[in-house]
Amino acid sequence: MIVLDTNVIAELMRPQPEPAVLAWADGLVPAEVGITAMNEAEILHGLIRLPEGRRKQALLDSWQALVTALLGDRVWAFHREAAHWYGELLVRREQLGRPIATADAVIAATALAQGAQLATRNVSDFTDLGLDLINPWTHRRSPTH
């Protein structure tokens, strides 16, 4: 399974996404792709705060198309196992002296609880967490630790 981070989702919603990201996404099997509830919240926050108009409507349409074509109902909730991972990740980062944003910790914890890889452009935000990271902009996987 692969969790798409918010920056990957946002890129795929653009009128002209980065060709490398599109090429990577074309190879995905929809049944093996999902997002976390935190990713959906971040996307919805960005959409809701836009002023009414054509751009907002185009992005809302793009979001719905992405959900229909790729995500379906694969939006993973933050549950007890993810909560355990969350605590582990915060302690790990505290010990390293590298704090992690709450949203990133929730996304990482949910991905770990699902046994999923995380596709993100912000690889450095998720290093040292034990995740298998994929950067769709470079098509390379980063080390897990």
N, CA and C of each residue as an Amber inpcrd file, in Angstrom:
protein
   435
   0.8310000  -1.1790000   0.0000000   0.0000000   0.0000000   0.0000000
   0.8810000   1.2490000   0.0000000   0.3420000   2.3000000  -0.5910000
   1.0330000   3.5850000  -0.6390000   0.0860000   4.6780000  -0.1560000
   0.5430000   5.4610000   0.8100000  -0.1790000   6.6470000   1.2510000
   0.3780000   7.8330000   0.4670000  -0.5090000   8.6040000  -0.1390000
  -0.1010000   9.8230000  -0.8310000  -0.1170000  10.9780000   0.1630000
   1.0160000  11.6580000   0.2970000   1.0640000  12.8280000   1.1600000
   0.3250000  13.9810000   0.4760000   0.0110000  14.9930000   1.2470000
  -0.7860000  16.1110000   0.7520000  -0.1380000  16.7900000  -0.4480000
   1.1910000  16.9080000  -0.4540000   1.8360000  17.5750000  -1.5830000
   1.7060000  16.7790000  -2.8770000   1.6450000  15.4700000  -2.7930000
   1.4440000  14.6350000  -3.9850000   0.0150000  14.8080000  -4.4930000
  -0.9410000  14.7990000  -3.5800000  -2.3430000  14.9870000  -3.9600000
  -2.5160000  16.3460000  -4.6350000  -1.9590000  17.3830000  -4.0110000
  -2.0820000  18.7360000  -4.5640000  -1.4550000  18.8210000  -5.9510000
  -0.3330000  18.1620000  -6.1370000   0.3190000  18.1680000  -7.4540000
  -0.5630000  17.5060000  -8.4960000  -1.1690000  16.3850000  -8.1400000
  -2.0350000  15.6760000  -9.0870000  -3.3110000  16.4580000  -9.3950000
  -3.6700000  17.4000000  -8.5420000  -4.8610000  18.2250000  -8.7690000
  -4.5770000  19.4380000  -9.6520000  -3.3130000  19.7560000  -9.8580000
  -2.9600000  20.9280000 -10.6680000  -3.3890000  20.7200000 -12.1130000
  -3.6890000  21.8220000 -12.8200000  -4.0690000  21.6960000 -14.2360000
  -2.9710000  21.0350000 -15.0730000  -1.7070000  21.3260000 -14.7480000
  -0.5850000  20.7140000 -15.4580000   0.4270000  20.1990000 -14.4350000
   0.1950000  18.9970000 -13.9260000   1.1220000  18.4490000 -12.9250000
   2.5160000  18.2220000 -13.5080000   3.4700000  18.1900000 -12.6180000
   4.8550000  17.8920000 -12.9890000   4.8860000  16.5610000 -13.7450000
   5.5310000  16.5130000 -14.9240000   5.5490000  15.2760000 -15.7190000
   6.0870000  14.0590000 -14.9610000   7.1020000  14.2540000 -14.1280000
   7.6660000  13.1200000 -13.3830000   6.6360000  12.5380000 -12.4200000
   5.8550000  13.4000000 -11.7870000   4.8380000  12.9380000 -10.8420000
   3.7240000  12.2160000 -11.5920000   3.3200000  12.7600000 -12.7380000
   2.2990000  12.1000000 -13.5580000   2.7590000  10.7270000 -14.0150000
   4.0090000  10.6440000 -14.4620000   4.5440000   9.3540000 -14.9180000
   4.5460000   8.3500000 -13.7750000   4.9410000   8.7900000 -12.6050000
   4.9370000   7.9040000 -11.4410000   3.5140000   7.4710000 -11.1170000
   2.5840000   8.4210000 -11.0870000   1.1930000   8.1220000 -10.7300000
   0.5340000   7.1920000 -11.7420000   0.9250000   7.2900000 -13.0000000
   0.3480000   6.4160000 -14.0300000   0.6330000   4.9460000 -13.7490000
   1.7030000   4.6610000 -13.0120000   2.0490000   3.2810000 -12.6930000
   1.3820000   2.7480000 -11.4400000   0.5770000   3.5550000 -10.7820000
  -0.0660000   3.1250000  -9.5430000  -1.2670000   2.2290000  -9.8110000
  -1.4690000   1.2790000  -8.9230000  -2.6620000   0.4330000  -8.9420000
  -3.6300000   1.0560000  -7.9350000  -4.7850000   1.5760000  -8.3950000
  -5.6790000   2.2890000  -7.4830000  -6.0040000   1.5440000  -6.1920000
  -6.1710000   0.2520000  -6.2470000  -6.5260000  -0.5060000  -5.0420000
  -5.4020000  -0.5110000  -4.0060000  -4.2020000  -0.0890000  -4.4040000
  -3.0560000  -0.0880000  -3.5020000  -2.6730000   1.3140000  -3.0360000
  -3.5440000   2.2920000  -3.2850000  -3.2470000   3.6850000  -2.9680000
  -4.3320000   4.2440000  -2.0540000  -3.9210000   5.0460000  -1.0860000
  -4.8820000   5.7080000  -0.2170000  -4.2800000   6.9650000   0.3690000
  -5.0590000   7.6210000   1.2020000  -4.5990000   8.7930000   1.9290000
  -5.0390000   8.6450000   3.3790000  -4.4960000   9.4950000   4.2170000
  -4.9360000   9.5080000   5.6070000  -6.0290000  10.5640000   5.7660000
  -6.7880000  10.4480000   6.8380000  -7.8070000  11.4600000   7.1240000
  -7.1620000  12.8330000   7.2820000  -5.9290000  12.8820000   7.7870000
  -5.2240000  14.1630000   7.9330000  -4.9300000  14.7690000   6.5660000
  -4.5260000  13.9440000   5.5960000  -4.3060000  14.4650000   4.2400000
  -5.5860000  15.0640000   3.6800000  -6.6920000  14.3430000   3.8640000
  -7.9680000  14.8520000   3.3630000  -8.3240000  16.1650000   4.0570000
  -8.0880000  16.2500000   5.3580000  -8.3760000  17.4840000   6.0950000
  -7.5340000  18.6440000   5.5670000  -6.2590000  18.3880000   5.2830000
  -5.3990000  19.4480000   4.7570000  -5.8730000  19.9120000   3.3800000
  -6.2430000  18.9700000   2.5190000  -6.7470000  19.3250000   1.1850000
  -8.0420000  20.1230000   1.3130000  -8.9670000  19.6370000   2.1280000
 -10.2500000  20.3260000   2.2820000 -10.0700000  21.7200000   2.8830000
  -9.1590000  21.8540000   3.8210000  -8.8720000  23.1770000   4.3870000
  -8.4320000  24.1300000   3.2820000  -7.5090000  23.6740000   2.4480000
  -7.0340000  24.5150000   1.3520000  -8.1320000  24.8890000   0.3700000
  -9.0170000  23.9460000   0.0850000 -10.1040000  24.2090000  -0.8600000
 -11.1610000  25.1380000  -0.2630000 -11.5410000  24.8890000   0.9680000
 -12.6020000  25.6690000   1.6020000 -12.1950000  27.1310000   1.7850000
 -10.9210000  27.3650000   2.0410000 -10.4850000  28.7400000   2.3060000
 -10.3480000  29.5860000   1.0530000 -10.3690000  28.9620000  -0.1310000
 -10.2760000  29.7290000  -1.3770000 -11.5210000  30.5840000  -1.5850000
 -11.3430000  31.7600000  -2.1890000 -12.5240000  32.5600000  -2.5150000
 -13.3490000  31.8620000  -3.5940000 -14.6510000  32.1020000  -3.5480000
 -15.5290000  31.5060000  -4.5590000 -15.0970000  31.9750000  -5.9460000
 -15.2100000  31.0740000  -6.9020000 -14.8480000  31.4420000  -8.2690000
 -14.4540000  30.2280000  -9.0810000 -13.9930000  30.5000000 -10.2870000
 -13.6410000  29.4110000 -11.2180000 -12.4910000  28.5490000 -10.7150000
 -11.4810000  29.1890000 -10.1410000 -10.3200000  28.4180000  -9.6670000
 -10.7350000  27.4400000  -8.5730000 -11.5200000  27.9360000  -7.6150000
 -11.9810000  27.0700000  -6.5320000 -12.8060000  25.9210000  -7.0960000
 -13.7120000  26.2180000  -8.0060000 -14.5500000  25.1710000  -8.5810000
 -13.7170000  24.1600000  -9.3600000 -12.7160000  24.6370000 -10.1010000
 -11.8510000  23.7320000 -10.8620000 -11.0900000  22.7990000  -9.9240000
 -10.6030000  23.3290000  -8.8100000  -9.8790000  22.4910000  -7.8540000
 -10.8120000  21.5190000  -7.1370000 -12.0150000  21.9560000  -6.8070000
 -12.9990000  21.0360000  -6.2170000 -13.3230000  19.9060000  -7.1900000
 -13.4880000  20.2400000  -8.4620000 -13.7490000  19.2200000  -9.4850000
 -12.5660000  18.2670000  -9.6110000 -11.3560000  18.8250000  -9.5610000
 -10.1490000  17.9990000  -9.6550000 -10.0460000  17.0540000  -8.4560000
 -10.3730000  17.5480000  -7.2640000 -10.3690000  16.7210000  -6.0540000
 -11.3400000  15.5580000  -6.2080000 -12.5560000  15.8580000  -6.6450000
 -13.5660000  14.8090000  -6.8200000 -13.1320000  13.7920000  -7.8740000
 -12.5120000  14.2580000  -8.9470000 -12.0360000  13.3500000  -9.9950000
 -10.9380000  12.4380000  -9.4560000 -10.0370000  12.9890000  -8.6570000
  -8.9550000  12.1930000  -8.0730000  -9.5120000  11.1420000  -7.1180000
 -10.4710000  11.5350000  -6.3000000 -11.1030000  10.5870000  -5.3760000
 -11.7650000   9.4620000  -6.1620000 -12.5050000   9.8200000  -7.1920000
 -13.2250000   8.8260000  -7.9920000 -12.2670000   7.8930000  -8.7190000
 -11.2410000   8.4510000  -9.3500000 -10.3460000   7.6590000 -10.1940000
  -9.3200000   6.8510000  -9.4130000  -8.8330000   7.3810000  -8.3020000
  -7.6870000   6.7490000  -7.6560000  -7.9410000   6.3110000  -6.2170000
  -8.6510000   7.1050000  -5.4510000  -8.7190000   6.8490000  -4.0130000
  -9.9250000   6.0490000  -3.5580000 -11.0550000   6.2520000  -4.1870000
 -12.2590000   5.5640000  -3.7260000 -12.5180000   5.8840000  -2.2660000
 -12.7300000   4.8500000  -1.4650000 -12.9780000   5.0740000  -0.0340000
 -11.7460000   4.7660000   0.8130000 -10.5810000   4.7560000   0.2070000
  -9.3550000   4.4520000   0.9380000  -8.7870000   5.7120000   1.6010000
  -9.4920000   6.1500000   2.6180000  -9.0500000   7.2430000   3.4810000
  -8.9210000   6.6280000   4.8670000  -7.6830000   6.4770000   5.3170000
  -7.4360000   5.7540000   6.5520000  -7.5400000   6.6650000   7.7690000
  -8.2910000   6.2050000   8.7470000  -8.5310000   6.9630000   9.9740000
  -7.3520000   6.8350000  10.9320000  -7.2900000   7.7660000  11.8550000
  -6.3300000   7.7250000  12.9490000  -6.9800000   6.9220000  14.0700000
  -6.4740000   5.7160000  14.3060000  -7.0880000   4.8130000  15.2810000
  -6.0680000   4.4320000  16.3510000  -6.3980000   3.4720000  17.1750000
  -5.5460000   3.1430000  18.3260000  -4.1340000   2.7320000  17.9380000
  -3.9920000   1.9000000  16.9080000  -2.6390000   1.5000000  16.5000000
  -1.8560000   2.7080000  16.0030000  -2.5130000   3.5690000  15.2430000
  -1.8580000   4.7920000  14.7720000  -1.4830000   5.6890000  15.9540000
  -2.3490000   5.7420000  16.9610000  -2.0620000   6.5490000  18.1500000
  -0.8010000   6.0480000  18.8530000  -0.6350000   4.7320000  18.9120000
   0.5800000   4.1640000  19.5020000   1.8050000   4.5990000  18.6970000
   1.7220000   4.4610000  17.3740000   2.8260000   4.8820000  16.5080000
   3.1230000   6.3680000  16.6990000   2.0850000   7.1640000  16.8110000
   2.2380000   8.6100000  17.0020000   3.1090000   8.8920000  18.2280000
   2.7710000   8.2560000  19.3400000   3.5700000   8.4340000  20.5510000
   5.0130000   8.0190000  20.3480000   5.2180000   6.8800000  19.6960000
   6.5740000   6.3930000  19.4100000   7.3580000   7.4010000  18.5670000
   6.7040000   7.9340000  17.5380000   7.3810000   8.8590000  16.6280000
   7.7620000  10.1580000  17.3220000   6.8660000  10.6700000  18.1580000
   7.1840000  11.9060000  18.8790000   8.3840000  11.7100000  19.7960000
   8.4060000  10.5940000  20.5210000   9.5320000  10.3200000  21.4140000
  10.8200000  10.1750000  20.6110000  10.7610000   9.4430000  19.5090000
  11.9520000   9.2520000  18.6690000  12.5070000  10.6000000  18.2210000
  11.6270000  11.4630000  17.7410000  12.0780000  12.7690000  17.2600000
  12.5490000  13.6630000  18.4090000  11.9110000  13.5680000  19.5710000
  12.3750000  14.3320000  20.7370000  13.7910000  13.9140000  21.0990000
  14.0590000  12.6130000  21.0880000  15.3840000  12.1060000  21.4280000
  16.4350000  12.5550000  20.4200000  16.0220000  12.7330000  19.1730000
  16.9400000  13.1920000  18.1310000  17.0720000  14.7130000  18.0980000
  16.2330000  15.4060000  18.8690000  16.2420000  16.8590000  18.8320000
  15.6740000  17.4160000  17.5340000  14.8030000  16.6420000  16.8950000
  14.1910000  17.0330000  15.6180000  12.6770000  16.9560000  15.7560000
  12.0380000  18.0020000  16.2490000  10.5820000  17.9540000  16.4010000
   9.8950000  17.6880000  15.0630000   8.6850000  17.1780000  15.1310000
   7.9040000  16.8890000  13.9340000   6.5490000  17.5780000  14.0770000
   6.0750000  18.1450000  12.9870000   4.7640000  18.8010000  13.0000000
   3.6870000  17.7700000  13.3230000   2.6650000  18.1980000  14.0390000
   1.5840000  17.2910000  14.4280000   0.9720000  16.6010000  13.2160000
   0.6560000  17.3610000  12.1790000   0.0340000  16.7660000  10.9830000
   0.9480000  15.7120000  10.3670000   2.2460000  16.0020000  10.2740000
   3.1810000  15.0260000   9.7040000   3.2600000  13.7730000  10.5670000
   3.2460000  13.9450000  11.8860000   3.2920000  12.7860000  12.7800000
   2.0380000  11.9280000  12.6330000   0.8800000  12.5560000  12.4820000
  -0.3690000  11.8080000  12.2840000  -0.3210000  11.0470000  10.9640000
   0.1490000  11.6920000   9.9040000   0.2550000  11.0390000   8.5910000
   1.2200000   9.8600000   8.6710000   2.3920000  10.0880000   9.2580000
   3.3910000   9.0180000   9.3760000   2.8690000   7.8620000  10.2210000
   2.2450000   8.1690000  11.3470000   1.7210000   7.1300000  12.2360000
   0.6380000   6.3110000  11.5470000  -0.2170000   6.9670000  10.7920000
  -1.2800000   6.2560000  10.0800000  -0.6910000   5.3620000   9.0020000
   0.3120000   5.8560000   8.2890000   0.9710000   5.0370000   7.2610000
   1.6300000   3.8130000   7.8950000   2.3230000   4.0010000   9.0050000
   2.9640000   2.8730000   9.6820000   1.9290000   1.8660000  10.1720000
   0.8240000   2.3480000  10.7100000  -0.2310000   1.4480000  11.1860000
  -0.8380000   0.6490000  10.0400000  -0.8560000   1.2200000   8.8440000
  -1.3800000   0.5240000   7.6620000  -0.3300000  -0.3710000   7.0170000
   0.9260000  -0.2740000   7.4670000   2.0050000  -1.0170000   6.8240000
   2.2720000  -0.4880000   5.4250000   2.0650000   0.8110000   5.2430000
   2.1420000   1.4190000   3.9160000   3.4130000   2.2400000   3.7370000
   3.7840000   2.4120000   2.4820000   4.8280000   3.3500000   2.1020000
   4.2070000   4.7460000   2.0890000   5.0570000   5.7680000   2.1180000
   4.5690000   7.1400000   2.0380000   5.2060000   7.8240000   0.8450000
   4.3730000   8.3170000  -0.0590000   4.8420000   9.0880000  -1.2100000
   4.7550000  10.5650000  -0.8600000   5.8880000  11.2510000  -0.8870000
   5.9460000  12.6580000  -0.5000000   7.1060000  13.3510000  -1.1920000
   6.9600000  14.6390000  -1.3900000   8.0850000  15.4400000  -1.8650000
   8.9490000  15.8580000  -0.6740000   8.3440000  15.9140000   0.4960000
   9.0280000  16.3800000   1.7030000   9.6860000  15.2210000   2.4460000
  10.5800000  14.5530000   1.7690000  11.2280000  13.3660000   2.3330000
  11.9210000  13.6920000   3.6540000  12.5640000  14.8500000   3.7290000
  13.3100000  15.1850000   4.9520000  12.3980000  15.3120000   6.1750000
  11.1220000  15.6430000   5.9670000  10.1880000  15.7420000   7.0960000
   9.8810000  14.3810000   7.7180000  10.1190000  13.3130000   6.9640000
   9.7060000  11.9780000   7.4040000  10.8750000  11.0080000   7.5950000
  12.1110000  11.5100000   7.5030000  13.2460000  10.6190000   7.7230000
  13.3290000  10.2510000   9.1980000  14.0390000   9.1960000   9.4830000
  14.2480000   8.7090000  10.8540000  12.9770000   8.2130000  11.5280000
  11.9610000   7.8580000  10.7310000  10.7030000   7.3880000  11.3140000
  10.4140000   5.9270000  10.9910000  11.2890000   5.2890000  10.2260000
  11.0730000   3.8930000   9.8780000  10.1290000   3.6830000   8.7110000
   9.8060000   4.7610000   8.0050000   8.9150000   4.6650000   6.8470000
   9.6910000   4.3600000   5.5740000   9.0590000   3.6360000   4.6740000
   9.5850000   3.4610000   3.3260000   9.0480000   4.6390000   2.5210000
   9.9400000   5.5600000   2.1610000   9.5370000   6.8010000   1.5040000
   9.7690000   6.7470000   0.0010000   8.8570000   7.3530000  -0.7340000
   8.9520000   7.4600000  -2.1880000   8.8130000   8.9350000  -2.5390000
   9.7270000   9.4420000  -3.3670000   9.6160000  10.8080000  -3.8590000
   9.1810000  10.7550000  -5.3210000   7.9020000  11.0100000  -5.6210000
   7.4210000  10.9270000  -7.0000000   8.0820000  11.9230000  -7.9460000
   8.6810000  12.9760000  -7.4290000   9.3480000  13.9560000  -8.2750000
  10.6650000  13.4070000  -8.8080000  11.2380000  12.4330000  -8.1130000
  12.5060000  11.8470000  -8.5560000  12.3910000  10.3640000  -8.8680000
  11.2580000   9.7610000  -8.5470000  11.0250000   8.3180000  -8.7480000
  11.9830000   7.4560000  -7.9490000  12.5970000   8.0180000  -6.9270000
  13.5320000   7.2400000  -6.1230000  12.9610000   7.0160000  -4.7420000
  13.2860000   5.8820000  -4.1920000  12.9420000   5.6210000  -2.7930000
  14.0970000   6.0940000  -1.9410000  13.7620000   6.5940000  -0.7890000
  14.8080000   7.0340000   0.1260000  15.0350000   5.9370000   1.1630000
  16.1750000   6.0030000   1.8550000  16.4080000   5.0200000   2.9210000
  15.3050000   5.1090000   3.9710000  15.0170000   3.9850000   4.6020000
  13.9270000   3.9490000   5.5790000  14.3340000   4.5310000   6.9210000
  15.5610000   4.6670000   7.1820000  15.9730000   5.1910000   8.4930000
  16.8940000   6.3120000   8.2230000
